[in-house]
Short mmCIF file of C-alpha atoms in Angstrom, two decimals:
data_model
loop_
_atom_site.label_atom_id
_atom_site.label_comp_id
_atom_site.label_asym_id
_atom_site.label_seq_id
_atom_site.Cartn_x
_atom_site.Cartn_y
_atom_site.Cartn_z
CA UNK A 1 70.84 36.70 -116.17
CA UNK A 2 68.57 37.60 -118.77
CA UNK A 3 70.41 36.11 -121.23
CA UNK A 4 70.57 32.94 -119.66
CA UNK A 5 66.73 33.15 -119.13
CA UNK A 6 66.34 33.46 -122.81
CA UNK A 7 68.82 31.35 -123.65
CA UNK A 8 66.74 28.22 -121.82
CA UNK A 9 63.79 29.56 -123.35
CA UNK A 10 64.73 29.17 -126.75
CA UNK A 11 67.23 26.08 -126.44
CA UNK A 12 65.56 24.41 -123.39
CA UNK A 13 68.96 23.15 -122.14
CA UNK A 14 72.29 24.38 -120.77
CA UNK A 15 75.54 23.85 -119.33
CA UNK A 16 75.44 22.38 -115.56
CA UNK A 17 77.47 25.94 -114.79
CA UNK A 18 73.92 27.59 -116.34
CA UNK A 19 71.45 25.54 -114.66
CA UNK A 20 73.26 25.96 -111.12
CA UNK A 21 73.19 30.06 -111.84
CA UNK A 22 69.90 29.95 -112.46
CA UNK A 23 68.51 27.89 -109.74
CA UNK A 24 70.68 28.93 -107.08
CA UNK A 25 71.72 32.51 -108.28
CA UNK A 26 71.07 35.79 -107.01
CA UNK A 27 69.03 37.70 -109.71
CA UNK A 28 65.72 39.06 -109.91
CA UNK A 29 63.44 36.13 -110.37
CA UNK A 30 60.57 37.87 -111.46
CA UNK A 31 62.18 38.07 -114.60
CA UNK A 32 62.22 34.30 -114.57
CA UNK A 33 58.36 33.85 -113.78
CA UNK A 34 57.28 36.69 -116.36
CA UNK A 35 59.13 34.69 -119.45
CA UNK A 36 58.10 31.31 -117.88
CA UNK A 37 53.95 32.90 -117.45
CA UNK A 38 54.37 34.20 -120.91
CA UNK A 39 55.49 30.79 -122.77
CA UNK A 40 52.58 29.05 -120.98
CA UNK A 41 49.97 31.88 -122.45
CA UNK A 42 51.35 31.30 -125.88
CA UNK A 43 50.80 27.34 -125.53
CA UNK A 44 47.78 27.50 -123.24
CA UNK A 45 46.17 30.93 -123.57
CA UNK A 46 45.37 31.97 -119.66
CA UNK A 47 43.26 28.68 -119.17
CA UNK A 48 43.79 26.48 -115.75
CA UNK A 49 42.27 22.75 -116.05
CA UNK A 50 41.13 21.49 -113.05
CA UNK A 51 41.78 18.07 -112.40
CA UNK A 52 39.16 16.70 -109.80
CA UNK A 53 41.36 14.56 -107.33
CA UNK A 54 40.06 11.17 -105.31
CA UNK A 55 42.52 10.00 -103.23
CA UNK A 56 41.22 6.46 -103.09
CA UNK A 57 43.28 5.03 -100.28
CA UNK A 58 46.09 5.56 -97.38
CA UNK A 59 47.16 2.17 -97.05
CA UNK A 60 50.61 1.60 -99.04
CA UNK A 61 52.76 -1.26 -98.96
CA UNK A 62 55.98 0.95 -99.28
CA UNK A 63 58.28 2.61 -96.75
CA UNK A 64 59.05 5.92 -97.82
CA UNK A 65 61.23 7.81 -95.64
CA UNK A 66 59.32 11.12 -96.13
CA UNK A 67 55.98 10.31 -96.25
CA UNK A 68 53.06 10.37 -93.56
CA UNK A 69 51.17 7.07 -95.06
CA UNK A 70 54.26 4.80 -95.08
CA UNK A 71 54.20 1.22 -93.96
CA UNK A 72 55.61 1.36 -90.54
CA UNK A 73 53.86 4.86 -89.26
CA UNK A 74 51.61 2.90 -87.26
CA UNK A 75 49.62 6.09 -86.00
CA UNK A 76 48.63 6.53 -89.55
CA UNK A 77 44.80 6.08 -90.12
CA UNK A 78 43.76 4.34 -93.11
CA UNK A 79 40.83 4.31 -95.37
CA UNK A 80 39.92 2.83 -98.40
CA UNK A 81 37.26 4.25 -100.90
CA UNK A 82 34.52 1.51 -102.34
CA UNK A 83 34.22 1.58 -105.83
CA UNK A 84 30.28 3.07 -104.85
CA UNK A 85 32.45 5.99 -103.03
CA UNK A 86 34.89 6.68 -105.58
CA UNK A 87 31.96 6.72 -108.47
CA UNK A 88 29.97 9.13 -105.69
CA UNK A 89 33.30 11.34 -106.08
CA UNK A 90 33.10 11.43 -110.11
CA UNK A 91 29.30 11.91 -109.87
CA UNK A 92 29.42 15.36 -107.60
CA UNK A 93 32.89 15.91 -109.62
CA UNK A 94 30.80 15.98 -112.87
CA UNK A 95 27.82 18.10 -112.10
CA UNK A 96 30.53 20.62 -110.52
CA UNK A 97 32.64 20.65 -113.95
CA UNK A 98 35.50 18.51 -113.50
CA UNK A 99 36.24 16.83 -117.17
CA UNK A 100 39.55 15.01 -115.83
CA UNK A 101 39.38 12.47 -112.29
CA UNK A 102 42.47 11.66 -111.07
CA UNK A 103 42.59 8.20 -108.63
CA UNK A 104 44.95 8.61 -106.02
CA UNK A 105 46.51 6.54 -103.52
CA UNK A 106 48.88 4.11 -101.98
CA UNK A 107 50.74 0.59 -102.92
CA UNK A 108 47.48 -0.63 -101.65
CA UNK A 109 47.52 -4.31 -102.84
CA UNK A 110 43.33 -4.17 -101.88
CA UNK A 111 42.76 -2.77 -105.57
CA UNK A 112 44.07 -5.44 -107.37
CA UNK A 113 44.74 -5.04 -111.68
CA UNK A 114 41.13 -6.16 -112.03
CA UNK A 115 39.57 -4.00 -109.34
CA UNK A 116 40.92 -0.68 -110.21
CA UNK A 117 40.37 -1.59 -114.29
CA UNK A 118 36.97 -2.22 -113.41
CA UNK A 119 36.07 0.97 -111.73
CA UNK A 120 38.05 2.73 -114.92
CA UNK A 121 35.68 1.09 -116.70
CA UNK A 122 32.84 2.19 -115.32
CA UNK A 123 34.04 6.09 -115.42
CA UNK A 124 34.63 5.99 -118.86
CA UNK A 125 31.02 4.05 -119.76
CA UNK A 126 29.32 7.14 -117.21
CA UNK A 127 31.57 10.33 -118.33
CA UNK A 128 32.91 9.26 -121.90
CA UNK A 129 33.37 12.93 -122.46
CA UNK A 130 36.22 12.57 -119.52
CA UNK A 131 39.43 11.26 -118.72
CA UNK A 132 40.47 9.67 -115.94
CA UNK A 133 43.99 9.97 -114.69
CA UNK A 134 45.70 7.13 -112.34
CA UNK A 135 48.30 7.35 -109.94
CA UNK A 136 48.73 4.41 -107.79
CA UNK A 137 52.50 3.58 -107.50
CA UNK A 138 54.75 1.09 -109.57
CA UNK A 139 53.06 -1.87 -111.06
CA UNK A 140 54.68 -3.94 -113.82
CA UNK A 141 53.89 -3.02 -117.25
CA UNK A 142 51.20 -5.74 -118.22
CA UNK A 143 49.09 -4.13 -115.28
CA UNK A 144 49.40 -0.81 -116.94
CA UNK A 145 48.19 -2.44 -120.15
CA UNK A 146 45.79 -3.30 -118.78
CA UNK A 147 44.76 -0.23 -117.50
CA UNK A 148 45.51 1.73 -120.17
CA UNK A 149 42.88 -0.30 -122.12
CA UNK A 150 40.38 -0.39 -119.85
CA UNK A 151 40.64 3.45 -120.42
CA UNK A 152 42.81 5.06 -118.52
CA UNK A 153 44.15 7.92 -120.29
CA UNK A 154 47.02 9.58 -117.90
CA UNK A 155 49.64 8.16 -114.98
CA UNK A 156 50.91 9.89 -112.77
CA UNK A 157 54.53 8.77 -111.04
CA UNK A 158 56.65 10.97 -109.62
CA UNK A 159 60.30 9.99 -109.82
CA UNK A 160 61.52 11.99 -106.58
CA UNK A 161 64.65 12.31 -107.56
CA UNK A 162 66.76 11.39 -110.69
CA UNK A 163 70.60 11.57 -108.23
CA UNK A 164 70.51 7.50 -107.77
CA UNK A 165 72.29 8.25 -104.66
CA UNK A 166 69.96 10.59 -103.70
CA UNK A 167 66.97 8.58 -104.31
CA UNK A 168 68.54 6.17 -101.74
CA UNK A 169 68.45 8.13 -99.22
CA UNK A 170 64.81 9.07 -99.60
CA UNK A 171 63.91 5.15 -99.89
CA UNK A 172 64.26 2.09 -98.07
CA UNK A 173 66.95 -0.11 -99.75
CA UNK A 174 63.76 -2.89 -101.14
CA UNK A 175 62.47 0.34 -103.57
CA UNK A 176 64.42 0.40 -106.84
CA UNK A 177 65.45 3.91 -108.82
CA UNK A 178 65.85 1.59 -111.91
CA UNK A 179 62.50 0.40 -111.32
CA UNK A 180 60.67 3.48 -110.75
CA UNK A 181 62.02 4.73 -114.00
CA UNK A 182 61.69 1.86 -115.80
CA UNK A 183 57.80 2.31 -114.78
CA UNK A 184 57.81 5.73 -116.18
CA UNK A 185 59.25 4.29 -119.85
CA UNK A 186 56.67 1.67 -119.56
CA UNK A 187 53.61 3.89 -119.40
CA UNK A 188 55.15 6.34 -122.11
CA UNK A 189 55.70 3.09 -124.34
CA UNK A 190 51.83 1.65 -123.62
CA UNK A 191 50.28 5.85 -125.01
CA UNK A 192 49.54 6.85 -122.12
CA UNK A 193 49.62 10.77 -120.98
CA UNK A 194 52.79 10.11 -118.49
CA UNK A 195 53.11 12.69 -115.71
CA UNK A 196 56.60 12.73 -113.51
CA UNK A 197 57.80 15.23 -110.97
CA UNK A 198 59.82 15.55 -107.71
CA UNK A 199 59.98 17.29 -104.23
CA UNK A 200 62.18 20.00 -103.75
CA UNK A 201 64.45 20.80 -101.18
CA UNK A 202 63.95 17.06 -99.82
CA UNK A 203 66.23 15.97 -97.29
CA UNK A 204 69.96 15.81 -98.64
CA UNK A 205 68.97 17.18 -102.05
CA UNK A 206 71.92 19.28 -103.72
CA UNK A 207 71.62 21.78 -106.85
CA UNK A 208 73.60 18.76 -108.46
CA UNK A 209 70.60 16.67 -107.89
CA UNK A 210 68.23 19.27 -109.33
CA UNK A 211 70.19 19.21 -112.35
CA UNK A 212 69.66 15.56 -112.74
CA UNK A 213 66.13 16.32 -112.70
CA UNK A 214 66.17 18.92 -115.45
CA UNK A 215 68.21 17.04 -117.33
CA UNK A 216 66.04 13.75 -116.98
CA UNK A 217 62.77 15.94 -117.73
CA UNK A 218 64.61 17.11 -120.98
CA UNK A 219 64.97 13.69 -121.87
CA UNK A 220 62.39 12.05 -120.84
CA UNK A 221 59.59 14.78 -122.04
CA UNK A 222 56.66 13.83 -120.01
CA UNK A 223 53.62 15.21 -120.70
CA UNK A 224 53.22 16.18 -117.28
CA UNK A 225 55.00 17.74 -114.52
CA UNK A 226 54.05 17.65 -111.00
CA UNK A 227 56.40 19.20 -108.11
CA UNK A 228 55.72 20.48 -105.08
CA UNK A 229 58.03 22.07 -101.90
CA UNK A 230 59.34 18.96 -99.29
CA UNK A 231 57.01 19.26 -96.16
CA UNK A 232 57.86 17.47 -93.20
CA UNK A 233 55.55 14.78 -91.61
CA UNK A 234 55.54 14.11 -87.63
CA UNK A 235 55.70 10.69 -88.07
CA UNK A 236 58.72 10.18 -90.53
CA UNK A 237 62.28 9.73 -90.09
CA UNK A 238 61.80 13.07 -91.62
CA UNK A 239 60.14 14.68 -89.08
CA UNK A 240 62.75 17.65 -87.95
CA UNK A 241 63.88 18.44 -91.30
CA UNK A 242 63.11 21.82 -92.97
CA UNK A 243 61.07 22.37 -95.54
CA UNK A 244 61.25 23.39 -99.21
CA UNK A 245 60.85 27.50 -99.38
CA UNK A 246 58.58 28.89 -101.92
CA UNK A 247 60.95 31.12 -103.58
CA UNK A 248 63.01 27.83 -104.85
CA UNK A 249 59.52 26.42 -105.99
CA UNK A 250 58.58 28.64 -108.07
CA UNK A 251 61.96 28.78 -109.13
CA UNK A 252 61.83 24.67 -110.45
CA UNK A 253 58.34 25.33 -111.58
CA UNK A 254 58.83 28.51 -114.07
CA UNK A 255 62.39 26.54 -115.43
CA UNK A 256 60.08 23.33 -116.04
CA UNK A 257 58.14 25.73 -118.01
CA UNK A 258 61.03 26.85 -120.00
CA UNK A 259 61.88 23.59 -120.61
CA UNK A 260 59.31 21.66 -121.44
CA UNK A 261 57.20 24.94 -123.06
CA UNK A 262 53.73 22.31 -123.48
CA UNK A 263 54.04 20.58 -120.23
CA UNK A 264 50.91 20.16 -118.10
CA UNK A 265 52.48 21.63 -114.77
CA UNK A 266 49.84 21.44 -111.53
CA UNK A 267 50.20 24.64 -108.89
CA UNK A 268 50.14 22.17 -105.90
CA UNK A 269 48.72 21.88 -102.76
CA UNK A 270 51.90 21.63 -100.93
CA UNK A 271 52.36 24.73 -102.79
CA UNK A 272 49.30 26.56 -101.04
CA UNK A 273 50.41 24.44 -97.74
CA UNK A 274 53.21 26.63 -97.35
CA UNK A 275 51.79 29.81 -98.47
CA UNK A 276 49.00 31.66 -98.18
CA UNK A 277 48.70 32.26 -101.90
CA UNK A 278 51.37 29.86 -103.21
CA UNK A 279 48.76 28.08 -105.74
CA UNK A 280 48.41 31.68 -107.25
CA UNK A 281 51.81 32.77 -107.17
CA UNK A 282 52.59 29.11 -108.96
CA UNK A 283 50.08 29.96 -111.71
CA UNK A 284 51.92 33.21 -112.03
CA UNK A 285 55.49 31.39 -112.47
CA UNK A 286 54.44 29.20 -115.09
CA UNK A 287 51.69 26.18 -113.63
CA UNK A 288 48.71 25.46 -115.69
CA UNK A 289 46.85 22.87 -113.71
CA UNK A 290 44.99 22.59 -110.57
CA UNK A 291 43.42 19.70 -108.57
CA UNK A 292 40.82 20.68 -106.10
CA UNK A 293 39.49 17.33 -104.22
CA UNK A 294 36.84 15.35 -104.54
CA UNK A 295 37.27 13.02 -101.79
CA UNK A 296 34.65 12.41 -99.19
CA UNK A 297 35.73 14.95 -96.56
CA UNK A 298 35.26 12.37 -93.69
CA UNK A 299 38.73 10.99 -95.12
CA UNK A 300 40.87 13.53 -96.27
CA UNK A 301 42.89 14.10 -92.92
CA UNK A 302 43.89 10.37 -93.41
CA UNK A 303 45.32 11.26 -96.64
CA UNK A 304 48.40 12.73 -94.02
CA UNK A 305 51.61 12.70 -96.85
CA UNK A 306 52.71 15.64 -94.72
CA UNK A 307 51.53 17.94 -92.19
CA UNK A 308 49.19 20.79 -92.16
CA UNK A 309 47.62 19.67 -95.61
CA UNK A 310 44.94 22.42 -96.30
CA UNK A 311 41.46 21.79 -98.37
CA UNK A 312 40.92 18.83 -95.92
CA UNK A 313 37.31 19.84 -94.54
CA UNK A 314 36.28 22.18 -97.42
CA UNK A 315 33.32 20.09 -98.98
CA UNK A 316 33.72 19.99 -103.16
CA UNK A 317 31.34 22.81 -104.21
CA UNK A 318 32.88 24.87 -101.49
CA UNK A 319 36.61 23.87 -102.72
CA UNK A 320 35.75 24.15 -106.74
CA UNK A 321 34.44 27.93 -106.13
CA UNK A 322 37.11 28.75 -104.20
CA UNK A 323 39.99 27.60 -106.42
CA UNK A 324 38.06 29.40 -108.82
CA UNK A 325 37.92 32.76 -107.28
CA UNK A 326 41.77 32.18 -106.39
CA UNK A 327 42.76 31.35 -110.18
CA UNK A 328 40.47 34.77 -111.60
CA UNK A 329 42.32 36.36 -109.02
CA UNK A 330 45.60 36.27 -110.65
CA UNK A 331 44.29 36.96 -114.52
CA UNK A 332 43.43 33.06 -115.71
CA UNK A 333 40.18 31.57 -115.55
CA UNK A 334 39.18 27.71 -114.70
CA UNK A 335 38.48 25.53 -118.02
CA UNK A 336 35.28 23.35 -118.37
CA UNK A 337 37.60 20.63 -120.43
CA UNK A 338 39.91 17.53 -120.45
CA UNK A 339 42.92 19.67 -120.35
CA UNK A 340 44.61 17.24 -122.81
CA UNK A 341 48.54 18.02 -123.47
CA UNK A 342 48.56 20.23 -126.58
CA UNK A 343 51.87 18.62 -127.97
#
C-alpha cells in the first residue's frame, strides 16, 4: 500500500481499482496521514490560517434533505445578522487576529446582490489588509460579479456530491447538480479563490461516489477544499441515519492532500463534533485551515446544520485561544495572515 500512497503522491491520480484500495482498504493509515502531513509542510511550512467565520443567517430558501436549517423544518429558529452585527463580528475578529472573514449562511433572499456587496464593501474599506470569503449558496453568475468586484476575494460552495444520482437523493428534485456545478465554473471563471467540498459517509454514498469526487477535485482544482463527516440532524428526513466515522475522514482529507498538494483544506467543526480531538487529528492528516467563529454567541445554536455542533457558547477570545492551544498542541502554530492559496 505504500506504493500506491506514493504513487498518488507523485501522479495525483489513479485507476478507480487504486482509489477504492485506498479509501476502503485495510492498511495502516498512518502511513497515509504521515505522507499527506508531510506534502502540506513542504507547501505550507507547519502554519494553520484561521479563517474567522460569521454565519450571517439560518433562513434558506432550499430543502436539503440533510440539513437542520432547511425550508420545511419548521422547529428551526432563525436569525439574521444586521450589517451593524456582522461588521461588530469583523471588528472583535480583527483586534483578535483574524486576516480572512468568511460570511456564512443560507439561500436567504433578505441579503439581496446589493445588500451583501455593500457590507463587502465596507470590510474591505475597514480591513484592506483582509479578505473576506463568501459562502451563501448558488446565485447566477452576474451576482457573483458583482461580488467579486465589490471585493470579495474567496467562495465557498460545496458540491456534496459529484454521483448525479447521488446528489438526488440528498436534494429535493427543484435543486439542480448541473447548476450547482455550473456555479462552481462560474466563480473560478470571474478570479475568484473557489473553495468546493463534500460530506462523507452521507446517506446512500458508495466508494463509487467518492471516486467521483476525487476525480472531479482533480479536474476541477479548486483552491479550496472543505469536507467534513455526515452528522445527522433531528429534524431531517435524515434524522436516524449514521454518521460519517472519523477514521474515513481523515482518510478523504489526507488523499485531498495528495491530490491537490496546495489546496487550502479546513480541519472542520463537524470534524471536532465527532471527536474529541478530531480538528487536531485532521491537522495531523493533512488540513491546513481552521475557522473558529465569530458570530454573536446569542445565535450560534440557530446555526443547527446538524446536531451537537460544539463552539456554540464559547465567546470569540475564548474560542481563538483555544483553537490555538489545540493547533500548538499537535506541532503547527496559528498564522497572523490572509492564508492566500500558494499556487
Amino acid at each position: 500500500m505504500k506504493e500506491l500512497i506514493e504513487k498518488l503522491a507523485i501522479e495525483h491520480d489513479l485507476a478507480d481499482n487504486e482509489w477504492q484500495q485506498l479509501i476502503e482498504g485495510k492498511y495502516d493509515r498512518t502511513l497515509l496521514y504521515a505522507r499527506a502531513d508531510e506534502i502540506r509542510r513542504q507547501n505550507y511550512g507547519t502554519d494553520v490560517y484561521i479563517r474567522g467565520l460569521i454565519e450571517i443567517s439560518s433562513y434558506c430558501r432550499n430543502d436539503c434533505l440533510y440539513c437542520g436549517i432547511r425550508r420545511s423544518n419548521m422547529h428551526a429558529e432563525r436569525y439574521r445578522l444586521s450589517k451593524e452585527q456582522i461588521l461588530e463580528c469583523c471588528k472583535t475578529g480583527y483586534r483578535l487576529g483574524f486576516r480572512t472573514f468568511v460570511m456564512q449562511g443560507g439561500e436567504d433572499a433578505y441579503f439581496t446582490t446589493e445588500y451583501v456587496a455593500e457590507i463587502v464593501e465596507e470590510i474591505k474599506k475597514r480591513y484592506p489588509d483582509c479578505a473576506v470569503t463568501l459562502s451563501l449558496g448558488e446565485r447566477e453568475k452576474a451576482d457573483y460579479q458583482i461580488w467579486y468586484d465589490a471585493g470579495a476575494d474567496r467562495y465557498l460552495l460545496r458540491h456534496e456530491t459529484a454521483g448525479r444520482a447521488h446528489y438526488g437523493k440528498l436534494h429535493p428534485p427543484e435543486l439542480s447538480y448541473d447548476h450547482r456545478m455550473q456555479c462552481l465554473y462560474d466563480l473560478k471563471d470571474i478570479g475568484y479563490q473557489v473553495g468546493c467540498g463534500f460530506m462523507v459517509e452521507s446517506p446512500y454514498q458508495t466508494v463509487d461516489d467518492l471516486i467521483a469526487d476525487m476525480r472531479f477535485l482533480r479536474k476541477f482544482q479548486p483552491h479550496m477544499v472543505g469536507i467534513g463527516p455526515f452528522i445527522p440532524h433531528h429534524d431531517t428526513p435524515f434524522a436516524g441515519s449514521s454518521q460519517g466515522s472519523l477514521e474515513k475522514t481523515l482518510t478523504m482529507v489526507a488523499l485531498i492532500r495528495l491530490t491537490l498538494p496546495k489546496a487550502l483544506i479546513p480541519s472542520t467543526t463537524a470534524l471536532g463534533t465527532i471527536h474529541p480531538r478530531g480538528r487536531e487529528l485532521g491537522l495531523q492528516a493533512g488540513a491546513n485551515v481552521v475557522m473558529p467563529n465569530l458570530s454573536p454567541v446569542s445565535v450560534r445554536k440557530q446555526y443547527s446544520l446538524y446536531d451537537n455542533k460544539i463552539c456554540t457558547g464559547d465567546e470569540a477570545a475564548e474560542c481563538i485561544e483555544c483553537m490555538k492551544r489545540r493547533v500548538a498542541s499537535v506541532g503547527y502554530q496559528t498564522a497572523v495572515s490572509r492564508g492566500d492559496w500558494c499556487g
